[in-house]
Coordinates of C-alpha atoms and ligand atoms in Angstrom, one line a residue:
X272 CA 0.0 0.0 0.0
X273 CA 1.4 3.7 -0.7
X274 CA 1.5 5.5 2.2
X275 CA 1.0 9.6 0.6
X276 CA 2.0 11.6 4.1
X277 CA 1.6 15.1 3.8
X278 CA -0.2 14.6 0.5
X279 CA -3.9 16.1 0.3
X280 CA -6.0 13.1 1.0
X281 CA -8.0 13.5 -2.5
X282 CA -5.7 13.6 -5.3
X283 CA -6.0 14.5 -9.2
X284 CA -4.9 13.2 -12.3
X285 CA -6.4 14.4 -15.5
X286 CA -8.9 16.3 -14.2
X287 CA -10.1 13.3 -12.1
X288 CA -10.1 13.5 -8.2
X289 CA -9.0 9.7 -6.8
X290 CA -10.3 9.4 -3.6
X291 CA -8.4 6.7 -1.3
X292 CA -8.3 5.8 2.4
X293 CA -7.4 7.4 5.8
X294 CA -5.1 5.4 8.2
X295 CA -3.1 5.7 10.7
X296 CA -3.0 10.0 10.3
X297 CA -2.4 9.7 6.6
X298 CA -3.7 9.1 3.1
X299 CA -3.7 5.8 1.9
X300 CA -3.9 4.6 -1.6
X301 CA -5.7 1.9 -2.2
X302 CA -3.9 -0.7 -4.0
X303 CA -6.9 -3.9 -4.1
X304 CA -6.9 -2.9 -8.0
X305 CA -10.9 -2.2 -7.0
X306 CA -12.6 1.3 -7.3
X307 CA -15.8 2.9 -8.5
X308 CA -17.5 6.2 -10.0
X309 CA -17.7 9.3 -8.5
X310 CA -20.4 11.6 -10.2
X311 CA -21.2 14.8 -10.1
X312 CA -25.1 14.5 -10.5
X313 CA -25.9 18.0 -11.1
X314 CA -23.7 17.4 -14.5
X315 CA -24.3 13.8 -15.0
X316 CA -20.6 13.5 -15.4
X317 CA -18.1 11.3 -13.9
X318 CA -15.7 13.4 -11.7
X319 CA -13.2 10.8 -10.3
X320 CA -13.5 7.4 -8.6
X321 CA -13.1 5.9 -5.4
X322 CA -10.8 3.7 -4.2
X323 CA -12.6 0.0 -2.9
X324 CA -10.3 -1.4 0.1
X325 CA -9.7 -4.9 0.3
X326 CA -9.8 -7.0 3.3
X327 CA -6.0 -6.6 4.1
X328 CA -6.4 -2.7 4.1
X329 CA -9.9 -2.6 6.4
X330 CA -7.4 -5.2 8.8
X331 CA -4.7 -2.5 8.6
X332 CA -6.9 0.6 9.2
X333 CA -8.3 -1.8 12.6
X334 CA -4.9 -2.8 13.7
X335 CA -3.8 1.0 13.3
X336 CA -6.8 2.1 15.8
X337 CA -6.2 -1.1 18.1
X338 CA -2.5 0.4 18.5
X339 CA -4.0 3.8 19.3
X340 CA -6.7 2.7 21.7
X341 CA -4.5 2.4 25.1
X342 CA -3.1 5.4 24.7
X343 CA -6.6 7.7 23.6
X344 CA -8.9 5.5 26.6
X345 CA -6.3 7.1 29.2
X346 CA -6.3 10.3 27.8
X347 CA -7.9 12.4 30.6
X348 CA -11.8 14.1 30.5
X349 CA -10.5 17.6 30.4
X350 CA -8.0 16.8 27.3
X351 CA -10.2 14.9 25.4
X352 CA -12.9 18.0 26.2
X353 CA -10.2 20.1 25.0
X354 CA -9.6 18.8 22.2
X355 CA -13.7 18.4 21.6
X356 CA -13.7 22.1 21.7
X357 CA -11.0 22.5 18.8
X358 CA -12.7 19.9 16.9
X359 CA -15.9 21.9 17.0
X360 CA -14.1 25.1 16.0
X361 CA -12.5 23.8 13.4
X362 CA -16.0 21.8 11.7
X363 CA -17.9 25.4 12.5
X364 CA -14.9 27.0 10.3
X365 CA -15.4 24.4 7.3
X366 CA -19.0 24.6 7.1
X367 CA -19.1 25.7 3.5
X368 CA -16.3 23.5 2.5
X369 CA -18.1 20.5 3.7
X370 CA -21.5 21.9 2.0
X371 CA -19.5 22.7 -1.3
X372 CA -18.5 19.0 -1.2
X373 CA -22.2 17.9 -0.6
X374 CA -23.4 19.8 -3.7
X375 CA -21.0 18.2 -5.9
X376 CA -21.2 14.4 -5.1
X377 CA -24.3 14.4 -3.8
X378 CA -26.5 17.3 -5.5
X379 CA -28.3 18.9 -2.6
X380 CA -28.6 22.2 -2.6
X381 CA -25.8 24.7 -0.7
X382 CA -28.4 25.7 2.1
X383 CA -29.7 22.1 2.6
X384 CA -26.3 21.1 2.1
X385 CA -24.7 23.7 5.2
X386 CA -28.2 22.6 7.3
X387 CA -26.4 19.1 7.2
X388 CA -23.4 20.2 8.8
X389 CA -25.4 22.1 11.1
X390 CA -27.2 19.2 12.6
X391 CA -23.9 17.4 12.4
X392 CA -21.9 19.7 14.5
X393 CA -25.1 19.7 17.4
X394 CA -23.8 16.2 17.9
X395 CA -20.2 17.2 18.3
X396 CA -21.4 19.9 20.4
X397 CA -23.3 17.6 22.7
X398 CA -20.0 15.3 22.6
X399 CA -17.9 17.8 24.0
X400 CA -19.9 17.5 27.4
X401 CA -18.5 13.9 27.7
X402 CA -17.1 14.6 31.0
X403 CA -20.9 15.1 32.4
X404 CA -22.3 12.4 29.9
X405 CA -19.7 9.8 31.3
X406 CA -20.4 10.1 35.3
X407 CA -21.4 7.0 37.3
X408 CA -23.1 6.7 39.9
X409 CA -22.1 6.2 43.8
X410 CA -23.5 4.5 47.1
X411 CA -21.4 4.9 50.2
X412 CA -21.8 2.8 52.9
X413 CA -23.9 -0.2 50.9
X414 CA -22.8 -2.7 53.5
X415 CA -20.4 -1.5 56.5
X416 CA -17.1 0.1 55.2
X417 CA -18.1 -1.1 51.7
X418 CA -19.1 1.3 48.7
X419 CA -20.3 0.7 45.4
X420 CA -19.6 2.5 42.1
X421 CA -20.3 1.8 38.2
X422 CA -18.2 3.5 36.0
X423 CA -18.8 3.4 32.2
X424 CA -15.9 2.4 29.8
X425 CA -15.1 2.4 26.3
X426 CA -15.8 -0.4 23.9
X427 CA -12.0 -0.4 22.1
X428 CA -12.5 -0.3 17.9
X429 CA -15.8 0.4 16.7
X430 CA -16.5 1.2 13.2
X431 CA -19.4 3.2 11.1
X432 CA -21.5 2.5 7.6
X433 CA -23.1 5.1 6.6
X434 CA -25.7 6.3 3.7
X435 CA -25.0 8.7 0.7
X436 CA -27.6 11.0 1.7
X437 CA -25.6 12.7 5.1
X438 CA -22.2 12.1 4.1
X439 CA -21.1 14.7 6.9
X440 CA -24.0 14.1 9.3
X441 CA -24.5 10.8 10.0
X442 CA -20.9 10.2 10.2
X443 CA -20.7 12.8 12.9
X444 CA -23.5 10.8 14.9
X445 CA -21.1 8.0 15.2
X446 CA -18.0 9.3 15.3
X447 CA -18.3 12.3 17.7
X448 CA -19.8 10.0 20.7
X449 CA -17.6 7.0 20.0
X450 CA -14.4 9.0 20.3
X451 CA -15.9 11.2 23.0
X452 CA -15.8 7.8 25.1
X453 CA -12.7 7.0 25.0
X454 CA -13.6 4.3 21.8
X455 CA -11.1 4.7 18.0
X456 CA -13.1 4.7 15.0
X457 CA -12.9 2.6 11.5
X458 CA -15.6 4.8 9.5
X459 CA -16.6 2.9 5.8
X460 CA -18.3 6.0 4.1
X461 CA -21.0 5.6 1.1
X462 CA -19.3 5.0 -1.9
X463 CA -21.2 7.8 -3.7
X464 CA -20.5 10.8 -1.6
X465 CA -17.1 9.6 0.2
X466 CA -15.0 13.0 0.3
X467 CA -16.8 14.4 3.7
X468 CA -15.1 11.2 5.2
X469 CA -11.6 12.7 4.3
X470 CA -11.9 16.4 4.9
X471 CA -13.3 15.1 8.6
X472 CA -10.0 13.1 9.0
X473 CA -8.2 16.1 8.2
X474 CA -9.6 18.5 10.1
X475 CA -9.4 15.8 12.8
X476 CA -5.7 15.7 12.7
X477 CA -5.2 19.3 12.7
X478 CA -7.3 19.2 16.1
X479 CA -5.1 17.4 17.4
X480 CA -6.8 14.0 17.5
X481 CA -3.9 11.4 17.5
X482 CA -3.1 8.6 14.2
X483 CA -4.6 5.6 13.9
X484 CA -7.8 7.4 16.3
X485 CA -9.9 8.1 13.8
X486 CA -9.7 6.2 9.7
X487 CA -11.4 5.7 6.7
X488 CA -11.6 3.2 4.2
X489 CA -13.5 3.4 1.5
X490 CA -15.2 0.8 -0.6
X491 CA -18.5 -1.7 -1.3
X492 CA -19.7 -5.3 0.6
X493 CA -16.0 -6.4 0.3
X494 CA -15.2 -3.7 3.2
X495 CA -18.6 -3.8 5.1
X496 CA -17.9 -7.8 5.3
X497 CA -14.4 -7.2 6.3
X498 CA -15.6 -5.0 9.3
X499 CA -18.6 -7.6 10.1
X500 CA -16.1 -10.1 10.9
X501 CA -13.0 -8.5 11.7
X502 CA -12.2 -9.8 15.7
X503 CA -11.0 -6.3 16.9
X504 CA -13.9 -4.5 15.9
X505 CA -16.2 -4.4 18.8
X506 CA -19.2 -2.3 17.4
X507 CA -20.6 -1.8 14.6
X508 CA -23.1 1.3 13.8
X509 CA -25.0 1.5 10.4
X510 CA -27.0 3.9 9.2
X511 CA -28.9 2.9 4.8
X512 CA -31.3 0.7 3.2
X513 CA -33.4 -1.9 5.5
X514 CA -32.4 -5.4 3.5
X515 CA -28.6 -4.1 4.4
X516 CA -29.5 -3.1 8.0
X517 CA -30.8 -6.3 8.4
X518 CA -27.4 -7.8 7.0
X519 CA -25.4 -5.3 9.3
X520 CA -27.1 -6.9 12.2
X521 CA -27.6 -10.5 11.5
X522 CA -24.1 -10.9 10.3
X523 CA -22.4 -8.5 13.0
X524 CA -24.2 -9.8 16.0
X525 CA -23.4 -13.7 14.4
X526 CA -19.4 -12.6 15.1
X527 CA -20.0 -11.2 18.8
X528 CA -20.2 -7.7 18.1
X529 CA -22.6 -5.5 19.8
X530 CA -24.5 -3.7 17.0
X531 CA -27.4 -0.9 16.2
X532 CA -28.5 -0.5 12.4
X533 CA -30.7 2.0 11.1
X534 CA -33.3 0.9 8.1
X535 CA -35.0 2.9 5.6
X536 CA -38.3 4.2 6.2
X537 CA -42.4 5.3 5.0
X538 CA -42.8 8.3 6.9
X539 CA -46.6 9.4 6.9
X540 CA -47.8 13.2 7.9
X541 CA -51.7 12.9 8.5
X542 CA -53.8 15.7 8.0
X543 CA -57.3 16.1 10.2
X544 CA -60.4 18.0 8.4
X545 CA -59.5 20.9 11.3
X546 CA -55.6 21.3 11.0
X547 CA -54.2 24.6 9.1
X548 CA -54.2 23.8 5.3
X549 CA -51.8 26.2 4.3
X550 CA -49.8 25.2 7.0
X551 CA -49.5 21.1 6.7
X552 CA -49.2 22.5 2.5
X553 CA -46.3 23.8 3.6
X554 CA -44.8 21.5 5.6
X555 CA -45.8 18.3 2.9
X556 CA -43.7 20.5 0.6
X557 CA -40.9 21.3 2.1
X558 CA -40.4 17.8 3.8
X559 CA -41.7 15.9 1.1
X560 CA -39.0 17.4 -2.0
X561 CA -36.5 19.0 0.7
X562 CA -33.2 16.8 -0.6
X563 CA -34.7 15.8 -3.8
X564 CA -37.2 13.3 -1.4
X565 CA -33.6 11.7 0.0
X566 CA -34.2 12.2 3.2
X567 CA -34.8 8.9 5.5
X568 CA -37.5 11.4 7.8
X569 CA -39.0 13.2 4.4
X570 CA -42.7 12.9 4.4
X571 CA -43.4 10.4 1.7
X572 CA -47.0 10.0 2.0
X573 CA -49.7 12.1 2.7
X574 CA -52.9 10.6 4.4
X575 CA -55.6 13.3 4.2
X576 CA -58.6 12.4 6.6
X577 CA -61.9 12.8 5.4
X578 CA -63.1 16.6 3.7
X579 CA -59.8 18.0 3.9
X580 CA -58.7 16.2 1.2
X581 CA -59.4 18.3 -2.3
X582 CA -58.6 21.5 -0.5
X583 CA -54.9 20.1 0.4
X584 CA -54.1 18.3 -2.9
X585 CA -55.1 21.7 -4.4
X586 CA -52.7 23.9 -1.8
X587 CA -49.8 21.7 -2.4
X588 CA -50.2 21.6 -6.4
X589 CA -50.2 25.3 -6.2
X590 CA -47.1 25.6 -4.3
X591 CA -45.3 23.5 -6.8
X592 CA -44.2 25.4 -9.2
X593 CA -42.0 27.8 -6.7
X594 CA -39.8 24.4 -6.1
X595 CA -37.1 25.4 -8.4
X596 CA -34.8 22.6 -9.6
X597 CA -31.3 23.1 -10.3
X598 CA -27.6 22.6 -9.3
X599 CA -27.2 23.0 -5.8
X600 CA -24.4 25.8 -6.0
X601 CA -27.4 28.0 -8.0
X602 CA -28.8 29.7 -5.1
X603 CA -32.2 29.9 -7.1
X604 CA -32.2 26.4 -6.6
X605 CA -34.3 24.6 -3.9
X606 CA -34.2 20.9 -5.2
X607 CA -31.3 19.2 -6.8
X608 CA -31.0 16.3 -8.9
X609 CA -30.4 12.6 -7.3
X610 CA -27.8 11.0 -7.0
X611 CA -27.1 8.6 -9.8
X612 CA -28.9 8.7 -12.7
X613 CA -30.1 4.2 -12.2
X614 CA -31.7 6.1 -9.1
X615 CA -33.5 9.4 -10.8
X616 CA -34.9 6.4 -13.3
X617 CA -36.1 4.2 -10.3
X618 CA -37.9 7.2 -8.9
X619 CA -39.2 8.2 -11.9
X620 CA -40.4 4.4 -12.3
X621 CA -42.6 4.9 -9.5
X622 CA -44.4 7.7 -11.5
X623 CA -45.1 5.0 -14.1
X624 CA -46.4 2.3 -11.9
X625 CA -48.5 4.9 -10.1
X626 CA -50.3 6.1 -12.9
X627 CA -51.2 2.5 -14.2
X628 CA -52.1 0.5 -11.1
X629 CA -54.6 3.6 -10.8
X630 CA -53.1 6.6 -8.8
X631 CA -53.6 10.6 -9.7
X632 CA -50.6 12.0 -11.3
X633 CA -51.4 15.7 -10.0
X634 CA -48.1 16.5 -10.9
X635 CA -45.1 14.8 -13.4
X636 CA -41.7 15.7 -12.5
X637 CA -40.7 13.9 -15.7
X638 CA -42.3 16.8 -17.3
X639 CA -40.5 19.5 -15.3
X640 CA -37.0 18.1 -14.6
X641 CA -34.1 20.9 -16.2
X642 CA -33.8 19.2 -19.9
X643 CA -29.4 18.7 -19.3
X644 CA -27.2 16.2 -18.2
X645 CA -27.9 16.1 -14.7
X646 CA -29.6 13.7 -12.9
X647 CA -32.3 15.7 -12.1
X648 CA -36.2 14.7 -11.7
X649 CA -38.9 17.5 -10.9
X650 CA -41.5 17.4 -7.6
X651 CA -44.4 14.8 -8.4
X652 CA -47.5 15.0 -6.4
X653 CA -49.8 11.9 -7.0
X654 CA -53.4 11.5 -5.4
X655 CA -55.7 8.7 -4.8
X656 CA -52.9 6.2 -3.5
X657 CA -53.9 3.2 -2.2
X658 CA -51.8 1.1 0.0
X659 CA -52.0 -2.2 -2.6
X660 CA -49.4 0.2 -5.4
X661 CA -45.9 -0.1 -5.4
X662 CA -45.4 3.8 -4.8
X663 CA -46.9 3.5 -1.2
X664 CA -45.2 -0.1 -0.7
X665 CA -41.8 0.9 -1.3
X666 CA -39.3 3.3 -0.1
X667 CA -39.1 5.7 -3.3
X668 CA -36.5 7.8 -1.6
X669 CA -37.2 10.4 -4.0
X670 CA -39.4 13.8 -4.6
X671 CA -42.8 11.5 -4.9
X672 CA -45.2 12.8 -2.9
X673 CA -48.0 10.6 -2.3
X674 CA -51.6 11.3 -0.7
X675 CA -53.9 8.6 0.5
X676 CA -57.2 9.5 1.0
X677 CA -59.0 8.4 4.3
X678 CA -62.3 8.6 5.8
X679 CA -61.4 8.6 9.4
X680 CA -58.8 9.3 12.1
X681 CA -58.7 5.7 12.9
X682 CA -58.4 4.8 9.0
X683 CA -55.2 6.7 9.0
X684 CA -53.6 5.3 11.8
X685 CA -54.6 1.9 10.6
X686 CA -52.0 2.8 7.9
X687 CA -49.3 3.4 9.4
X688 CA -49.8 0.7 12.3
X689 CA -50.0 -1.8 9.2
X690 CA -46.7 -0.4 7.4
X691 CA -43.8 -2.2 8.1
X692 CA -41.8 1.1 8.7
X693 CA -41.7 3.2 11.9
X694 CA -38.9 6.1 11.8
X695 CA -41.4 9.1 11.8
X696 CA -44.7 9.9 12.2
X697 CA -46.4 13.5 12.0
X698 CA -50.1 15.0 12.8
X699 CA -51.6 18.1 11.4
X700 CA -54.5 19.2 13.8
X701 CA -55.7 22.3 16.0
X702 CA -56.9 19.6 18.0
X703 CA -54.9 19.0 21.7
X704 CA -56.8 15.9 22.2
X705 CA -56.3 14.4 19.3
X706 CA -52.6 15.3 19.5
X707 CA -52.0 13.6 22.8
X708 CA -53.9 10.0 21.6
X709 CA -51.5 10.0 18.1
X710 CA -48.6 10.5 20.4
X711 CA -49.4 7.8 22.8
X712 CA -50.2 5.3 20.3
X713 CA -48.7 5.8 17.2
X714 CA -46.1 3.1 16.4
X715 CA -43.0 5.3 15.2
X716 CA -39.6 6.0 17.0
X717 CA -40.1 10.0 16.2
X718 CA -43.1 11.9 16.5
X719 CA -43.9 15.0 14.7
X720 CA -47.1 17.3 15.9
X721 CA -47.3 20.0 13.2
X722 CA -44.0 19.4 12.8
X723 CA -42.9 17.6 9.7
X724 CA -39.6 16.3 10.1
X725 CA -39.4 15.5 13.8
X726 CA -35.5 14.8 13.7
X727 CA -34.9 14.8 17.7
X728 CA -32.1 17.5 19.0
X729 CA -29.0 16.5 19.9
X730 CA -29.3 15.6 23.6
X731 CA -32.3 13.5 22.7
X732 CA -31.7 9.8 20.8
X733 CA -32.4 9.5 17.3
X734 CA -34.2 6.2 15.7
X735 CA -36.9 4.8 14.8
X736 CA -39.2 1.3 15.2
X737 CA -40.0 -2.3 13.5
X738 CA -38.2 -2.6 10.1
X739 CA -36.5 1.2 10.7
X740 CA -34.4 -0.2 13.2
X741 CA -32.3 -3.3 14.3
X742 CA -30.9 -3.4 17.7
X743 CA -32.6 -1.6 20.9
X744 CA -30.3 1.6 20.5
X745 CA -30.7 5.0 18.8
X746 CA -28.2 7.1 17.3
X747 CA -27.0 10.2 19.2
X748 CA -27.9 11.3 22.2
X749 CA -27.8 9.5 25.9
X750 CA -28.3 6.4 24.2
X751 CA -25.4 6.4 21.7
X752 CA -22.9 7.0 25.4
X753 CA -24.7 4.0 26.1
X754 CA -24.1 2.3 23.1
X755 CA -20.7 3.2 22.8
X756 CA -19.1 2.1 26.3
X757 CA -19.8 -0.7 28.5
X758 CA -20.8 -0.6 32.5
X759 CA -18.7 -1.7 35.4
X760 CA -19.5 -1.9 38.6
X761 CA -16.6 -1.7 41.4
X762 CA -17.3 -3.1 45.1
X763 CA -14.7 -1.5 47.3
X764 CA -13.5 -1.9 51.2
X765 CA -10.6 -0.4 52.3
X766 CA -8.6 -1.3 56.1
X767 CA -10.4 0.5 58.8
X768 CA -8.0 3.2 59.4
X769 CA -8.7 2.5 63.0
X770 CA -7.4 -1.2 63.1
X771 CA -4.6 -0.1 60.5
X772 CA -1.2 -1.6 61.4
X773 CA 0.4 1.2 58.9
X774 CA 1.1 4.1 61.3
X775 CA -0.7 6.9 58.9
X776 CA 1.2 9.4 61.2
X777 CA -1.9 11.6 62.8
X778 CA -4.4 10.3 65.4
X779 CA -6.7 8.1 64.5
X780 CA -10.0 9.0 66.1
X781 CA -13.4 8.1 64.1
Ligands
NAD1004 P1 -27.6 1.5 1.4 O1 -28.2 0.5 2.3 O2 -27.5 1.1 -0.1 O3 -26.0 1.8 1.7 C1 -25.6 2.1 3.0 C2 -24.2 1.6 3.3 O4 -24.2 0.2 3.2 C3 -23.2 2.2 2.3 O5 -22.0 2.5 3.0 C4 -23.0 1.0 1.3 O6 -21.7 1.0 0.8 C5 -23.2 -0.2 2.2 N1 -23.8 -1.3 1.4 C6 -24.6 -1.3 0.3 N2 -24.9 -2.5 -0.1 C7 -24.3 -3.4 0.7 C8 -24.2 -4.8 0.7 N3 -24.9 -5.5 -0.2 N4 -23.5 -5.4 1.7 C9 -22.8 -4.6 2.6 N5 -22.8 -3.3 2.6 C10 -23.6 -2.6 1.6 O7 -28.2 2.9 1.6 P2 -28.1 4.2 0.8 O8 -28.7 4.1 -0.5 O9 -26.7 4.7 0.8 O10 -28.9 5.3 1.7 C11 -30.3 5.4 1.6 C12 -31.0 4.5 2.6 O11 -30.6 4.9 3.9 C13 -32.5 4.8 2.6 O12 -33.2 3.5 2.7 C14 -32.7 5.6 3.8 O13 -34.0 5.6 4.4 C15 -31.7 5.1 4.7 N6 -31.4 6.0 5.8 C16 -31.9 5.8 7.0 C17 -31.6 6.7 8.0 C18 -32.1 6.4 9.4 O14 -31.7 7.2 10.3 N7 -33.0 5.5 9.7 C19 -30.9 7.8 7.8 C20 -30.4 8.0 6.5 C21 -30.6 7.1 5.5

């Protein structure tokens, strides 16, 4: 493997960026003799490729953190929360380079694209209060001269997969805690979007973070497989499709690894005959084709209860045409295009299938994608879904909004009881009632009321139910400390000072 120290982990030749690994503090080119594309979907135009590791290279990038661990578990609170601080400082100071890297490998739009490292830094934010996140607990006295203390220690290696649609983000929800706690980190970015990886690594460094903490290697399956089964990887967090998070944790837990895996989702936004229509038209459009639809908590289907129906198919059809789709550097732009063109054609294959198993096509975004290069599909809006068509089965992951029309309150929580997702869930009502009973018994891991995309803060956990998630722990939050260390619990007596045959030197009274 050629080790390229003080070279700029993304290298050019030709007018082609090569995108390799991270290890051990340095860039790594990747010398399996496997790589892929790297587009630039706005231009439908290949702009590099990325390296693919092999299983020898994910085993060095493990053994590199394994030799780093000792030395970063000792390193003390108030060091680590120094260097926390500086890592925060320095992601706040690259916010536009990290968004101008989104636009151009994954095609949201600059805005969207700095919003992503927005969220992102919250969880480094909340990382660098480790030293109050990581405090036991205490009982003195729990049998005569005996105390009893737990303590909460770091796992050793644990690694990341993550989705193309936050490169920046949803590494940062692994990353930030795991390191926080004491933990060194193997991250396998999406193939499609794999540059955030890098410029995290180097900013990283230049915190001060030590080699071999933090790596990166890049790649498909042969990687992911590599980590699943690796013996000095202890965790394994995932965050993509459901048939893989499914893999991820089947496979991981099957080689004695402690593991939490994130699925895809159906997120459904239910509007009562009472709520605000220009208000849930609102929020079905901007969560619905914010991130061209890629989004795992984007509203995807619309369920419109009883007469309040034609009145918010109309509102949402009328704010249409003001979503303008375009390169993300465009700053008329509020859509981009998606990210491969296979993937534009599979959305756009839902259009198809909707219109002939029976569906409404309010709205074509065939018809009103930019005629260029790109990979770019306009906003559809399709009416009179029913849950038997393949465009409210599936996960379109894409700006297809559907609405499903339903008589009552308890129709439209029949629907999403009976969908095998459960990330989010929102309500749109003036009713407090109502409100309260969707809350208690809706069967989704985030809860929305008039709120669209009910991504929890920071200091809350992140994840959703049934087929959305595999494992019992959520991203972020309290529960990703959890997650990411493991308990101990110390029983302690010490000699009674009193009885002490070591003469302590002052009087012992008691
Ligand atoms: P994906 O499942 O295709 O890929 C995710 C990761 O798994 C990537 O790193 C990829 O290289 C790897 N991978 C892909 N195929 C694999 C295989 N056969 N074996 C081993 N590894 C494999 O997902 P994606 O298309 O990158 O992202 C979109 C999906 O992610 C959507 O389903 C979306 O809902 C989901 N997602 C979920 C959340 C959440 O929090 N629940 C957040 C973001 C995205």
């Amino acid at each position: 493997m050629t080790e390229l120290a003080d070279a700029p982990s993304v290298t050019e030749s030709e007018g082609e960026k090569r995108i390799s690994h991270w290890i051990d503090g340095r860039t790594v080119a990747g010398e399996s003799g496997r790589s892929g594309p790297l587009y630039e979907p706005a231009r439908g135009r290949r702009q590099g490729s990325v390296d693919f590791a092999s299983v020898e290279e994910v085993d060095r990038a493990v053994q590199s953190a394994r030799a780093a661990f000792p030395a970063w578990r000792a390193l003390s609170l108030a060091k680590r929360t120094e260097l926390f601080f500086r890592i925060q400082a320095l992601i706040d100071a690259h916010r536009d380079d990290f968004a101008r890297l989104l636009v151009s490998e994954h095609g949201k739009v600059f805005t969207d694209a700095k919003g992503e490292v927005a969220r992102g830094l919250e969880v480094v934010e909340y990382a660098c209060g480790i030293p109050t996140l990581l405090k036991g607990g205490f009982s003195e006295q729990a049998s005569t001269g005996i105390d009893v203390y737990s303590i909460r220690q770091p796992l050793g290696v644990v690694a990341g997969i993550t989705p193309f649609n936050f490169p920046a983000m949803v590494p940062m929800w692994m990353w930030a805690p795991a390191l926080a706690c004491g933990n060194c980190f193997v991250l396998k970015p999406s193939e499609k979007d794999p540059s955030a990886s890098l410029l995290t690594a180097e900013l990283l460094k230049e915190a001060g973070v030590p080699d071999g903490v933090f790596n990166v290697v890049q790649g498909d399956k042969v990687a992911v497989d590599a980590i699943l089964e690796h013996p000095g990887v202890s965790a394994v967090s995932f965050v993509g499709s459901t048939p893989i998070a499914r893999y991820i944790y089947e496979t991981g837990t099957k080689h004695g690894k402690r593991v939490k895996a994130l699925g895809g989702a159906k997120n459904h936004m239910i509007v009562l005959p009472d709520a605000d229509v220009d208000m849930a038209a609102d929020a079905a459009v901007s969560a619905g084709y914010g991130s061209a639809g890629e989004r795992c908590m984007a509203v995807s289907v619309v369920v419109a209860v009883g007469d309040v129906a034609d009145a918010l198919v109309d509102a949402i059809k009328e704010r249409l045409p003001a979503v303008v789709v375009g390169d993300g550097m465009d700053p008329a732009s509020e859509m981009g295009p998606l990210v491969t063109a296979e993937h534009r054609d599979k959305v756009a294959g839902y259009i198809e299938s909707g219109a002939a198993q029976g569906a409404t096509v309010v709205t074509d975004g065939r018809e009103t994608a930019p005629e260029n290069d790109g990979f770019f599909l306009g906003v559809t809006l399709l009416d009179n879904v029913t849950p038997e068509m393949d465009c409210y089965r599936d996960e379109i992951f894409g700006p297809v909004l559907s609405v499903v029309r339903a008589p009552t309150y308890d129709e439209a929580i029949r629907l999403i009881h009976e969908n095998p997702y459960g990330n989010g869930a929102a309500i749109f009502t003036r009713d407090g009632g109502v409100a309260r009973q969707f809350q208690f018994e809706v069967e989704a891991g985030m809860v929305g009321i008039n709120v669209p995309i009910p991504v929890p803060v920071a200091y809350y956990s992140f994840g959703g139910w049934k087929a959305s998630l595999f494992g019992d722990s959520h991203a972020y939050g309290p529960e990703s400390v959890h997650f990411y260390t493991r308990g101990k619990v110390v029983t302690s007596r010490w000699p009674d000072p009193a009885t002490s045959k070591v003469d302590l030197g002052f009087p012992q009274t008691r």
